[in-house]
PDB file of C-alpha atoms in Angstrom:
ATOM      1  CA  UNK V 229      25.520 -59.360 -52.312  1.00 78.00           C
ATOM      2  CA  UNK V 230      26.072 -62.004 -55.017  1.00 81.00           C
ATOM      3  CA  UNK V 231      23.757 -64.688 -53.506  1.00 78.00           C
ATOM      4  CA  UNK V 232      20.960 -62.100 -53.338  1.00 80.00           C
ATOM      5  CA  UNK V 233      21.098 -61.908 -57.143  1.00 83.00           C
ATOM      6  CA  UNK V 234      21.517 -65.701 -57.488  1.00 86.00           C
ATOM      7  CA  UNK V 235      25.027 -65.285 -58.894  1.00 86.00           C
ATOM      8  CA  UNK V 236      28.489 -66.409 -58.015  1.00 84.00           C
ATOM      9  CA  UNK V 237      30.860 -63.726 -56.807  1.00 83.00           C
ATOM     10  CA  UNK V 238      32.847 -63.698 -60.065  1.00 85.00           C
ATOM     11  CA  UNK V 239      29.639 -63.439 -62.130  1.00 88.00           C
ATOM     12  CA  UNK V 240      28.361 -60.614 -59.956  1.00 87.00           C
ATOM     13  CA  UNK V 241      31.626 -58.663 -60.205  1.00 87.00           C
ATOM     14  CA  UNK V 242      31.563 -59.040 -63.997  1.00 89.00           C
ATOM     15  CA  UNK V 243      27.937 -57.872 -64.119  1.00 88.00           C
ATOM     16  CA  UNK V 244      28.958 -54.735 -62.241  1.00 86.00           C
ATOM     17  CA  UNK V 245      31.470 -53.940 -64.952  1.00 86.00           C
ATOM     18  CA  UNK V 246      34.457 -54.830 -62.752  1.00 86.00           C
ATOM     19  CA  UNK V 247      35.488 -58.090 -64.399  1.00 84.00           C
ATOM     20  CA  UNK V 248      38.964 -59.218 -63.408  1.00 81.00           C
ATOM     21  CA  UNK V 249      39.072 -57.130 -60.227  1.00 83.00           C
ATOM     22  CA  UNK V 250      40.046 -58.870 -57.006  1.00 81.00           C
ATOM     23  CA  UNK V 251      37.090 -59.002 -54.621  1.00 81.00           C
ATOM     24  CA  UNK V 252      39.367 -58.611 -51.611  1.00 80.00           C
ATOM     25  CA  UNK V 253      40.689 -55.337 -53.024  1.00 82.00           C
ATOM     26  CA  UNK V 254      37.128 -54.114 -53.534  1.00 84.00           C
ATOM     27  CA  UNK V 255      36.265 -54.992 -49.928  1.00 83.00           C
ATOM     28  CA  UNK V 256      39.357 -53.202 -48.717  1.00 82.00           C
ATOM     29  CA  UNK V 257      38.739 -49.867 -50.398  1.00 82.00           C
ATOM     30  CA  UNK V 258      36.603 -48.547 -53.285  1.00 86.00           C
ATOM     31  CA  UNK V 259      37.489 -45.646 -55.536  1.00 86.00           C
ATOM     32  CA  UNK V 260      34.878 -43.008 -56.349  1.00 86.00           C
ATOM     33  CA  UNK V 261      34.475 -44.421 -59.857  1.00 87.00           C
ATOM     34  CA  UNK V 262      33.923 -47.951 -58.566  1.00 88.00           C
ATOM     35  CA  UNK V 263      31.406 -46.705 -55.999  1.00 88.00           C
ATOM     36  CA  UNK V 264      29.458 -44.842 -58.677  1.00 87.00           C
ATOM     37  CA  UNK V 265      29.486 -47.872 -60.976  1.00 86.00           C
ATOM     38  CA  UNK V 266      28.248 -50.283 -58.299  1.00 87.00           C
ATOM     39  CA  UNK V 267      25.675 -47.799 -56.987  1.00 86.00           C
ATOM     40  CA  UNK V 268      24.245 -47.337 -60.511  1.00 86.00           C
ATOM     41  CA  UNK V 269      23.839 -51.088 -60.995  1.00 84.00           C
ATOM     42  CA  UNK V 270      22.507 -51.976 -57.531  1.00 85.00           C
ATOM     43  CA  UNK V 271      20.639 -48.843 -56.475  1.00 86.00           C
ATOM     44  CA  UNK V 272      22.608 -48.544 -53.224  1.00 87.00           C
ATOM     45  CA  UNK V 273      23.885 -45.143 -52.153  1.00 88.00           C
ATOM     46  CA  UNK V 274      27.654 -44.428 -52.245  1.00 86.00           C
ATOM     47  CA  UNK V 275      27.628 -44.027 -48.455  1.00 87.00           C
ATOM     48  CA  UNK V 276      26.169 -47.495 -47.938  1.00 87.00           C
ATOM     49  CA  UNK V 277      28.708 -48.960 -50.356  1.00 85.00           C
ATOM     50  CA  UNK V 278      31.613 -47.418 -48.458  1.00 85.00           C
ATOM     51  CA  UNK V 279      30.371 -48.787 -45.122  1.00 85.00           C
ATOM     52  CA  UNK V 280      30.713 -52.284 -46.608  1.00 84.00           C
ATOM     53  CA  UNK V 281      34.454 -51.824 -47.035  1.00 87.00           C
ATOM     54  CA  UNK V 282      37.307 -51.876 -44.504  1.00 88.00           C
ATOM     55  CA  UNK V 283      38.558 -48.409 -45.390  1.00 86.00           C
ATOM     56  CA  UNK V 284      38.493 -47.323 -41.718  1.00 86.00           C
ATOM     57  CA  UNK V 285      41.251 -49.839 -40.878  1.00 87.00           C
ATOM     58  CA  UNK V 286      44.929 -49.034 -41.208  1.00 86.00           C
ATOM     59  CA  UNK V 287      47.015 -51.018 -43.700  1.00 84.00           C
ATOM     60  CA  UNK V 288      48.809 -53.000 -40.962  1.00 84.00           C
ATOM     61  CA  UNK V 289      45.475 -54.576 -39.996  1.00 86.00           C
ATOM     62  CA  UNK V 290      44.723 -55.730 -43.533  1.00 84.00           C
ATOM     63  CA  UNK V 291      46.440 -59.101 -43.136  1.00 83.00           C
ATOM     64  CA  UNK V 292      44.031 -59.996 -40.322  1.00 85.00           C
ATOM     65  CA  UNK V 293      40.887 -59.672 -42.443  1.00 84.00           C
ATOM     66  CA  UNK V 294      39.557 -63.139 -43.225  1.00 80.00           C
ATOM     67  CA  UNK V 295      38.575 -63.995 -46.798  1.00 74.00           C
ATOM     68  CA  UNK V 296      36.078 -66.539 -45.462  1.00 73.00           C
ATOM     69  CA  UNK V 297      34.354 -67.300 -42.178  1.00 70.00           C
ATOM     70  CA  UNK V 298      36.984 -68.501 -39.706  1.00 72.00           C
ATOM     71  CA  UNK V 299      34.482 -69.731 -37.129  1.00 70.00           C
ATOM     72  CA  UNK V 300      30.937 -69.718 -38.461  1.00 73.00           C
ATOM     73  CA  UNK V 301      27.778 -69.043 -36.501  1.00 79.00           C
ATOM     74  CA  UNK V 302      25.530 -72.152 -36.516  1.00 79.00           C
ATOM     75  CA  UNK V 303      22.459 -69.996 -37.297  1.00 82.00           C
ATOM     76  CA  UNK V 304      23.892 -67.908 -40.161  1.00 81.00           C
ATOM     77  CA  UNK V 305      23.877 -69.103 -43.799  1.00 78.00           C
ATOM     78  CA  UNK V 306      27.175 -70.680 -44.789  1.00 74.00           C
ATOM     79  CA  UNK V 307      27.664 -68.346 -47.768  1.00 70.00           C
ATOM     80  CA  UNK V 308      27.079 -65.184 -45.692  1.00 73.00           C
ATOM     81  CA  UNK V 309      30.273 -63.369 -44.791  1.00 76.00           C
ATOM     82  CA  UNK V 310      29.583 -60.556 -42.330  1.00 78.00           C
ATOM     83  CA  UNK V 311      31.994 -57.659 -42.059  1.00 79.00           C
ATOM     84  CA  UNK V 312      31.772 -57.693 -38.260  1.00 74.00           C
ATOM     85  CA  UNK V 313      32.970 -61.312 -38.104  1.00 79.00           C
ATOM     86  CA  UNK V 314      35.858 -60.945 -40.546  1.00 84.00           C
ATOM     87  CA  UNK V 315      38.278 -59.885 -37.799  1.00 87.00           C
ATOM     88  CA  UNK V 316      39.829 -62.490 -35.454  1.00 89.00           C
ATOM     89  CA  UNK V 317      38.999 -60.709 -32.200  1.00 90.00           C
ATOM     90  CA  UNK V 318      35.254 -61.331 -32.580  1.00 89.00           C
ATOM     91  CA  UNK V 319      33.890 -64.423 -30.819  1.00 91.00           C
ATOM     92  CA  UNK V 320      30.100 -64.016 -30.925  1.00 89.00           C
ATOM     93  CA  UNK V 321      27.669 -63.571 -33.799  1.00 86.00           C
ATOM     94  CA  UNK V 322      26.452 -59.935 -33.756  1.00 83.00           C
ATOM     95  CA  UNK V 323      23.000 -61.004 -35.005  1.00 84.00           C
ATOM     96  CA  UNK V 324      22.241 -64.136 -32.959  1.00 85.00           C
ATOM     97  CA  UNK V 325      24.576 -63.524 -29.990  1.00 84.00           C
ATOM     98  CA  UNK V 326      25.798 -67.132 -29.947  1.00 88.00           C
ATOM     99  CA  UNK V 327      29.422 -68.237 -29.673  1.00 90.00           C
ATOM    100  CA  UNK V 328      31.361 -69.097 -32.794  1.00 89.00           C
ATOM    101  CA  UNK V 329      32.466 -72.678 -33.343  1.00 88.00           C
ATOM    102  CA  UNK V 330      35.879 -73.880 -34.475  1.00 86.00           C
ATOM    103  CA  UNK V 331      36.567 -76.438 -37.202  1.00 82.00           C
ATOM    104  CA  UNK V 332      35.772 -79.300 -34.796  1.00 85.00           C
ATOM    105  CA  UNK V 333      32.424 -77.809 -33.780  1.00 86.00           C
ATOM    106  CA  UNK V 334      33.591 -76.780 -30.303  1.00 90.00           C
ATOM    107  CA  UNK V 335      32.798 -73.417 -28.726  1.00 91.00           C
ATOM    108  CA  UNK V 336      34.999 -71.519 -26.297  1.00 93.00           C
ATOM    109  CA  UNK V 337      32.663 -72.541 -23.463  1.00 94.00           C
ATOM    110  CA  UNK V 338      33.367 -76.159 -24.374  1.00 93.00           C
ATOM    111  CA  UNK V 339      37.109 -75.530 -24.115  1.00 93.00           C
ATOM    112  CA  UNK V 340      37.222 -73.505 -20.886  1.00 95.00           C
ATOM    113  CA  UNK V 341      33.973 -74.434 -19.186  1.00 93.00           C
ATOM    114  CA  UNK V 342      31.074 -72.000 -18.946  1.00 93.00           C
ATOM    115  CA  UNK V 343      32.063 -70.356 -15.643  1.00 94.00           C
ATOM    116  CA  UNK V 344      35.696 -69.835 -16.625  1.00 94.00           C
ATOM    117  CA  UNK V 345      34.689 -68.509 -20.050  1.00 95.00           C
ATOM    118  CA  UNK V 346      32.390 -65.922 -18.463  1.00 94.00           C
ATOM    119  CA  UNK V 347      35.290 -64.649 -16.341  1.00 94.00           C
ATOM    120  CA  UNK V 348      37.636 -64.478 -19.320  1.00 96.00           C
ATOM    121  CA  UNK V 349      35.102 -62.769 -21.576  1.00 94.00           C
ATOM    122  CA  UNK V 350      35.475 -59.455 -19.738  1.00 94.00           C
ATOM    123  CA  UNK V 351      39.222 -59.400 -20.407  1.00 96.00           C
ATOM    124  CA  UNK V 352      38.573 -60.393 -24.023  1.00 95.00           C
ATOM    125  CA  UNK V 353      36.189 -57.459 -24.478  1.00 94.00           C
ATOM    126  CA  UNK V 354      38.813 -55.062 -23.121  1.00 94.00           C
ATOM    127  CA  UNK V 355      41.432 -56.572 -25.440  1.00 95.00           C
ATOM    128  CA  UNK V 356      39.106 -56.405 -28.456  1.00 93.00           C
ATOM    129  CA  UNK V 357      38.346 -52.735 -27.759  1.00 93.00           C
ATOM    130  CA  UNK V 358      42.069 -52.012 -27.615  1.00 94.00           C
ATOM    131  CA  UNK V 359      42.731 -53.810 -30.918  1.00 93.00           C
ATOM    132  CA  UNK V 360      39.789 -51.965 -32.514  1.00 90.00           C
ATOM    133  CA  UNK V 361      41.300 -48.658 -31.450  1.00 91.00           C
ATOM    134  CA  UNK V 362      44.672 -49.604 -32.906  1.00 91.00           C
ATOM    135  CA  UNK V 363      43.218 -50.940 -36.182  1.00 89.00           C
ATOM    136  CA  UNK V 364      41.183 -47.773 -36.743  1.00 86.00           C
ATOM    137  CA  UNK V 365      44.010 -45.416 -35.759  1.00 82.00           C
ATOM    138  CA  UNK V 366      42.230 -44.065 -32.689  1.00 75.00           C
ATOM    139  CA  UNK V 367      43.951 -43.293 -29.398  1.00 66.00           C
ATOM    140  CA  UNK V 368      45.132 -46.362 -27.461  1.00 62.00           C
ATOM    141  CA  UNK V 369      47.013 -45.036 -24.464  1.00 71.00           C
ATOM    142  CA  UNK V 370      50.634 -46.006 -23.829  1.00 79.00           C
ATOM    143  CA  UNK V 371      50.733 -49.385 -25.587  1.00 89.00           C
ATOM    144  CA  UNK V 372      49.770 -50.375 -29.112  1.00 90.00           C
ATOM    145  CA  UNK V 373      48.337 -53.795 -29.862  1.00 91.00           C
ATOM    146  CA  UNK V 374      51.387 -55.034 -31.874  1.00 92.00           C
ATOM    147  CA  UNK V 375      53.692 -54.145 -28.964  1.00 93.00           C
ATOM    148  CA  UNK V 376      51.589 -56.227 -26.578  1.00 95.00           C
ATOM    149  CA  UNK V 377      51.435 -59.125 -29.051  1.00 94.00           C
ATOM    150  CA  UNK V 378      55.227 -59.147 -29.283  1.00 94.00           C
ATOM    151  CA  UNK V 379      55.396 -59.785 -25.534  1.00 95.00           C
ATOM    152  CA  UNK V 380      52.682 -62.468 -25.568  1.00 96.00           C
ATOM    153  CA  UNK V 381      54.388 -64.382 -28.376  1.00 95.00           C
ATOM    154  CA  UNK V 382      57.932 -63.989 -26.965  1.00 95.00           C
ATOM    155  CA  UNK V 383      59.669 -67.235 -25.926  1.00 95.00           C
ATOM    156  CA  UNK V 384      60.287 -66.821 -22.204  1.00 94.00           C
ATOM    157  CA  UNK V 385      61.846 -70.274 -21.726  1.00 92.00           C
ATOM    158  CA  UNK V 386      63.829 -72.731 -23.758  1.00 93.00           C
ATOM    159  CA  UNK V 387      61.773 -75.202 -25.789  1.00 90.00           C
ATOM    160  CA  UNK V 388      61.158 -78.429 -23.862  1.00 88.00           C
ATOM    161  CA  UNK V 389      59.148 -81.672 -24.230  1.00 86.00           C
ATOM    162  CA  UNK V 390      55.684 -81.850 -22.643  1.00 81.00           C
ATOM    163  CA  UNK V 391      55.704 -81.898 -18.848  1.00 81.00           C
ATOM    164  CA  UNK V 392      54.112 -84.764 -16.948  1.00 78.00           C
ATOM    165  CA  UNK V 393      51.038 -82.624 -16.225  1.00 77.00           C
ATOM    166  CA  UNK V 394      50.694 -81.877 -19.950  1.00 74.00           C
ATOM    167  CA  UNK V 395      50.845 -85.498 -21.024  1.00 73.00           C
ATOM    168  CA  UNK V 396      47.679 -87.586 -21.305  1.00 72.00           C
ATOM    169  CA  UNK V 397      47.394 -90.728 -19.222  1.00 78.00           C
ATOM    170  CA  UNK V 398      49.077 -93.551 -21.120  1.00 75.00           C
ATOM    171  CA  UNK V 399      50.038 -97.133 -20.528  1.00 79.00           C
ATOM    172  CA  UNK V 400      53.675 -98.158 -20.864  1.00 81.00           C
ATOM    173  CA  UNK V 401      52.931 -99.596 -24.297  1.00 82.00           C
ATOM    174  CA  UNK V 402      51.351 -96.319 -25.463  1.00 77.00           C
ATOM    175  CA  UNK V 403      54.287 -94.364 -24.109  1.00 77.00           C
ATOM    176  CA  UNK V 404      56.648 -96.502 -26.178  1.00 83.00           C
ATOM    177  CA  UNK V 405      54.437 -96.079 -29.245  1.00 80.00           C
ATOM    178  CA  UNK V 406      54.190 -92.298 -28.800  1.00 77.00           C
ATOM    179  CA  UNK V 407      57.791 -91.741 -27.769  1.00 78.00           C
ATOM    180  CA  UNK V 408      58.325 -89.135 -30.510  1.00 80.00           C
ATOM    181  CA  UNK V 409      55.338 -87.130 -29.259  1.00 75.00           C
ATOM    182  CA  UNK V 410      56.489 -87.240 -25.633  1.00 78.00           C
ATOM    183  CA  UNK V 411      59.970 -86.025 -26.572  1.00 82.00           C
ATOM    184  CA  UNK V 412      58.967 -83.298 -29.058  1.00 83.00           C
ATOM    185  CA  UNK V 413      60.247 -79.890 -27.841  1.00 88.00           C
ATOM    186  CA  UNK V 414      57.436 -77.342 -27.443  1.00 88.00           C
ATOM    187  CA  UNK V 415      57.940 -73.575 -27.715  1.00 91.00           C
ATOM    188  CA  UNK V 416      57.287 -71.905 -24.358  1.00 93.00           C
ATOM    189  CA  UNK V 417      55.710 -68.491 -24.862  1.00 95.00           C
ATOM    190  CA  UNK V 418      54.638 -65.758 -22.443  1.00 96.00           C
ATOM    191  CA  UNK V 419      51.014 -66.266 -23.500  1.00 96.00           C
ATOM    192  CA  UNK V 420      50.776 -69.340 -21.253  1.00 95.00           C
ATOM    193  CA  UNK V 421      51.897 -67.238 -18.257  1.00 96.00           C
ATOM    194  CA  UNK V 422      49.536 -64.320 -18.854  1.00 97.00           C
ATOM    195  CA  UNK V 423      46.618 -66.648 -19.682  1.00 96.00           C
ATOM    196  CA  UNK V 424      47.227 -69.837 -17.647  1.00 95.00           C
ATOM    197  CA  UNK V 425      43.671 -70.951 -18.433  1.00 96.00           C
ATOM    198  CA  UNK V 426      44.766 -71.372 -22.049  1.00 96.00           C
ATOM    199  CA  UNK V 427      47.801 -73.374 -20.943  1.00 93.00           C
ATOM    200  CA  UNK V 428      45.508 -75.807 -19.108  1.00 91.00           C
ATOM    201  CA  UNK V 429      43.069 -76.528 -21.955  1.00 92.00           C
ATOM    202  CA  UNK V 430      45.043 -76.094 -25.203  1.00 91.00           C
ATOM    203  CA  UNK V 431      46.368 -79.224 -26.946  1.00 88.00           C
ATOM    204  CA  UNK V 432      50.065 -79.622 -26.187  1.00 87.00           C
ATOM    205  CA  UNK V 433      51.372 -79.408 -29.734  1.00 84.00           C
ATOM    206  CA  UNK V 434      48.960 -76.567 -30.612  1.00 87.00           C
ATOM    207  CA  UNK V 435      49.941 -74.250 -27.746  1.00 91.00           C
ATOM    208  CA  UNK V 436      52.577 -72.183 -29.601  1.00 93.00           C
ATOM    209  CA  UNK V 437      51.257 -69.308 -31.710  1.00 94.00           C
ATOM    210  CA  UNK V 438      52.872 -67.413 -34.556  1.00 92.00           C
ATOM    211  CA  UNK V 439      54.912 -64.315 -33.667  1.00 91.00           C
ATOM    212  CA  UNK V 440      53.452 -60.819 -33.647  1.00 86.00           C
ATOM    213  CA  UNK V 441      50.377 -59.886 -35.680  1.00 88.00           C
ATOM    214  CA  UNK V 442      50.475 -63.233 -37.501  1.00 89.00           C
ATOM    215  CA  UNK V 443      49.339 -64.852 -34.247  1.00 90.00           C
ATOM    216  CA  UNK V 444      45.925 -63.221 -34.655  1.00 90.00           C
ATOM    217  CA  UNK V 445      45.863 -63.383 -38.443  1.00 87.00           C
ATOM    218  CA  UNK V 446      46.499 -67.136 -38.654  1.00 89.00           C
ATOM    219  CA  UNK V 447      45.550 -68.447 -35.215  1.00 89.00           C
ATOM    220  CA  UNK V 448      42.699 -70.788 -34.341  1.00 91.00           C
ATOM    221  CA  UNK V 449      39.585 -69.627 -32.494  1.00 92.00           C
ATOM    222  CA  UNK V 450      41.084 -70.795 -29.182  1.00 94.00           C
ATOM    223  CA  UNK V 451      44.433 -69.117 -29.842  1.00 95.00           C
ATOM    224  CA  UNK V 452      42.873 -65.813 -30.951  1.00 94.00           C
ATOM    225  CA  UNK V 453      40.654 -65.740 -27.868  1.00 96.00           C
ATOM    226  CA  UNK V 454      43.625 -66.384 -25.568  1.00 96.00           C
ATOM    227  CA  UNK V 455      45.619 -63.624 -27.293  1.00 96.00           C
ATOM    228  CA  UNK V 456      42.743 -61.169 -26.959  1.00 96.00           C
ATOM    229  CA  UNK V 457      42.387 -62.035 -23.255  1.00 97.00           C
ATOM    230  CA  UNK V 458      46.158 -61.585 -22.844  1.00 96.00           C
ATOM    231  CA  UNK V 459      46.019 -58.142 -24.456  1.00 96.00           C
ATOM    232  CA  UNK V 460      43.165 -57.143 -22.152  1.00 96.00           C
ATOM    233  CA  UNK V 461      45.084 -58.263 -19.051  1.00 96.00           C
ATOM    234  CA  UNK V 462      48.336 -56.579 -20.025  1.00 96.00           C
ATOM    235  CA  UNK V 463      46.571 -53.307 -20.856  1.00 94.00           C
ATOM    236  CA  UNK V 464      44.963 -53.330 -17.406  1.00 94.00           C
ATOM    237  CA  UNK V 465      48.296 -53.827 -15.574  1.00 93.00           C
ATOM    238  CA  UNK V 466      51.345 -53.990 -17.894  1.00 94.00           C
ATOM    239  CA  UNK V 467      53.916 -53.809 -15.068  1.00 94.00           C
ATOM    240  CA  UNK V 468      52.424 -56.714 -13.122  1.00 94.00           C
ATOM    241  CA  UNK V 469      52.263 -59.075 -16.101  1.00 95.00           C
ATOM    242  CA  UNK V 470      55.681 -58.169 -17.475  1.00 94.00           C
ATOM    243  CA  UNK V 471      57.213 -58.987 -14.077  1.00 94.00           C
ATOM    244  CA  UNK V 472      55.183 -62.223 -13.806  1.00 93.00           C
ATOM    245  CA  UNK V 473      56.593 -63.393 -17.142  1.00 95.00           C
ATOM    246  CA  UNK V 474      60.167 -62.433 -16.292  1.00 93.00           C
ATOM    247  CA  UNK V 475      60.085 -64.187 -12.905  1.00 91.00           C
ATOM    248  CA  UNK V 476      59.398 -67.565 -14.534  1.00 92.00           C
ATOM    249  CA  UNK V 477      61.748 -66.992 -17.484  1.00 93.00           C
ATOM    250  CA  UNK V 478      65.206 -68.438 -17.903  1.00 92.00           C
ATOM    251  CA  UNK V 479      68.212 -66.199 -18.622  1.00 91.00           C
ATOM    252  CA  UNK V 480      67.757 -66.251 -22.399  1.00 94.00           C
ATOM    253  CA  UNK V 481      64.014 -65.800 -22.054  1.00 93.00           C
ATOM    254  CA  UNK V 482      64.433 -62.728 -19.882  1.00 93.00           C
ATOM    255  CA  UNK V 483      66.554 -61.190 -22.607  1.00 94.00           C
ATOM    256  CA  UNK V 484      63.866 -61.897 -25.209  1.00 95.00           C
ATOM    257  CA  UNK V 485      61.126 -60.466 -22.998  1.00 95.00           C
ATOM    258  CA  UNK V 486      63.200 -57.336 -22.326  1.00 94.00           C
ATOM    259  CA  UNK V 487      63.700 -56.938 -26.061  1.00 95.00           C
ATOM    260  CA  UNK V 488      59.952 -57.341 -26.626  1.00 94.00           C
ATOM    261  CA  UNK V 489      59.116 -54.580 -24.143  1.00 94.00           C
ATOM    262  CA  UNK V 490      61.839 -52.240 -25.431  1.00 94.00           C
ATOM    263  CA  UNK V 491      59.305 -50.283 -27.592  1.00 93.00           C
ATOM    264  CA  UNK V 492      57.169 -49.630 -24.473  1.00 93.00           C
ATOM    265  CA  UNK V 493      57.307 -46.131 -22.948  1.00 92.00           C
ATOM    266  CA  UNK V 494      60.381 -45.385 -20.849  1.00 93.00           C
ATOM    267  CA  UNK V 495      58.291 -44.695 -17.730  1.00 92.00           C
ATOM    268  CA  UNK V 496      56.767 -48.180 -17.907  1.00 92.00           C
ATOM    269  CA  UNK V 497      60.134 -49.850 -18.434  1.00 92.00           C
ATOM    270  CA  UNK V 498      61.602 -48.036 -15.431  1.00 93.00           C
ATOM    271  CA  UNK V 499      58.733 -49.161 -13.212  1.00 93.00           C
ATOM    272  CA  UNK V 500      59.161 -52.735 -14.470  1.00 93.00           C
ATOM    273  CA  UNK V 501      62.902 -52.695 -13.732  1.00 91.00           C
ATOM    274  CA  UNK V 502      62.452 -51.289 -10.227  1.00 89.00           C
ATOM    275  CA  UNK V 503      59.643 -53.642  -9.238  1.00 90.00           C
ATOM    276  CA  UNK V 504      61.285 -56.653 -10.888  1.00 88.00           C
ATOM    277  CA  UNK V 505      64.422 -56.196  -8.793  1.00 84.00           C
ATOM    278  CA  UNK V 506      62.325 -56.210  -5.612  1.00 84.00           C
ATOM    279  CA  UNK V 507      60.182 -59.113  -6.785  1.00 83.00           C
ATOM    280  CA  UNK V 508      63.277 -61.137  -7.674  1.00 81.00           C
ATOM    281  CA  UNK V 509      64.793 -60.414  -4.253  1.00 82.00           C
ATOM    282  CA  UNK V 510      61.575 -61.453  -2.466  1.00 79.00           C
ATOM    283  CA  UNK V 511      61.317 -64.622  -4.543  1.00 77.00           C
ATOM    284  CA  UNK V 512      64.906 -65.545  -3.744  1.00 76.00           C
ATOM    285  CA  UNK V 513      64.272 -64.978  -0.020  1.00 79.00           C
ATOM    286  CA  UNK V 514      61.119 -67.118  -0.173  1.00 79.00           C
ATOM    287  CA  UNK V 515      62.949 -69.989  -1.862  1.00 76.00           C
ATOM    288  CA  UNK V 516      65.770 -69.779   0.699  1.00 80.00           C
ATOM    289  CA  UNK V 517      63.267 -69.920   3.576  1.00 78.00           C
ATOM    290  CA  UNK V 518      61.504 -72.925   2.051  1.00 77.00           C
ATOM    291  CA  UNK V 519      64.809 -74.740   1.576  1.00 78.00           C
ATOM    292  CA  UNK V 520      65.800 -74.051   5.194  1.00 77.00           C
ATOM    293  CA  UNK V 521      62.408 -75.303   6.393  1.00 76.00           C
ATOM    294  CA  UNK V 522      62.815 -78.516   4.427  1.00 75.00           C
ATOM    295  CA  UNK V 523      66.271 -79.083   5.883  1.00 74.00           C
ATOM    296  CA  UNK V 524      64.993 -78.547   9.445  1.00 71.00           C
ATOM    297  CA  UNK V 525      62.156 -80.945   8.808  1.00 69.00           C
ATOM    298  CA  UNK V 526      64.519 -83.658   7.576  1.00 60.00           C
ATOM    299  CA  UNK V 527      66.618 -83.461  10.788  1.00 55.00           C
ATOM    300  CA  UNK V 528      63.731 -83.854  13.224  1.00 57.00           C
ATOM    301  CA  UNK V 529      63.720 -87.023  15.285  1.00 55.00           C
ATOM    302  CA  UNK V 530      60.712 -89.274  15.068  1.00 54.00           C
ATOM    303  CA  UNK V 531      58.903 -89.200  18.405  1.00 54.00           C
ATOM    304  CA  UNK V 532      56.477 -91.996  17.608  1.00 53.00           C
ATOM    305  CA  UNK V 533      57.414 -95.258  15.917  1.00 53.00           C
ATOM    306  CA  UNK V 534      55.008 -96.567  13.342  1.00 52.00           C
ATOM    307  CA  UNK V 535      55.807-100.186  14.371  1.00 53.00           C
ATOM    308  CA  UNK V 536      56.959-101.581  17.684  1.00 52.00           C
ATOM    309  CA  UNK V 537      59.374-104.462  17.227  1.00 50.00           C
ATOM    310  CA  UNK V 538      60.106-107.116  19.827  1.00 52.00           C
ATOM    311  CA  UNK V 539      63.567-107.262  21.329  1.00 49.00           C
ATOM    312  CA  UNK V 540      66.256-108.529  18.905  1.00 51.00           C
ATOM    313  CA  UNK V 541      63.785-108.949  16.094  1.00 48.00           C
ATOM    314  CA  UNK V 542      64.430-106.771  13.066  1.00 44.00           C
TER     315      UNK V 542
END
């Protein structure tokens, strides 16, 4: 509202008779006295004033409210801070319908490609709806958003340097110059298993996200989108994705994933345990069959020689 009156925010707050009050606290929740004071100065009704606040959100979601535009819309004024875009699980401008851009000017379509982004957007919408329900205290089914985030940010494998497929193409000289980069251990989190598309496009050193709710509160546009997609996928089939993560985890990682899903309902955990035992058995049988096939292949005699040598000439 301050730019409308050609004032700075601090000047506008002082003109309302609220000098010294933190603007973020006013956006979070207004008392009846503050509402009456602002309504008398601006002419807005108390109901309209309350809709500008985040009072419908629970306190645990407060840390995820951005004080400034995380990823601005290219068509909106820079000093306009919309309530609908202050939460990290929003990726399109509600007025213009265009994708947000990150600090480098890239959109999510630039990162994933337009076709892949369209496929992921459906999962992101399901994840955003689930986070909205949790943040407002509405019903969310069996799993709450923080419980799903704990699984996505759990370390399922020991930290390791970038794999060959993760490394950019380099000459031998560049590899010597960037030796520290190529040997830097990277945290391996379940997010890259649930959303492999993120694992393919994210910069190597920027793949890890912060644990729990801080992943959304302090993540980049790409990270927040991947987390929202991961929440949508896990909500659709929690048993399938929990087993998928555990199958590619090491021994320590399996323990961390089991600890992360310990707050899940007992019925879900029992289904995960039963199906994981069968999936682990089938995976072991598959690997044994592949190993036996490789051994049989190595013992086959060559029926056709690639070169025919003359007698006594090697």
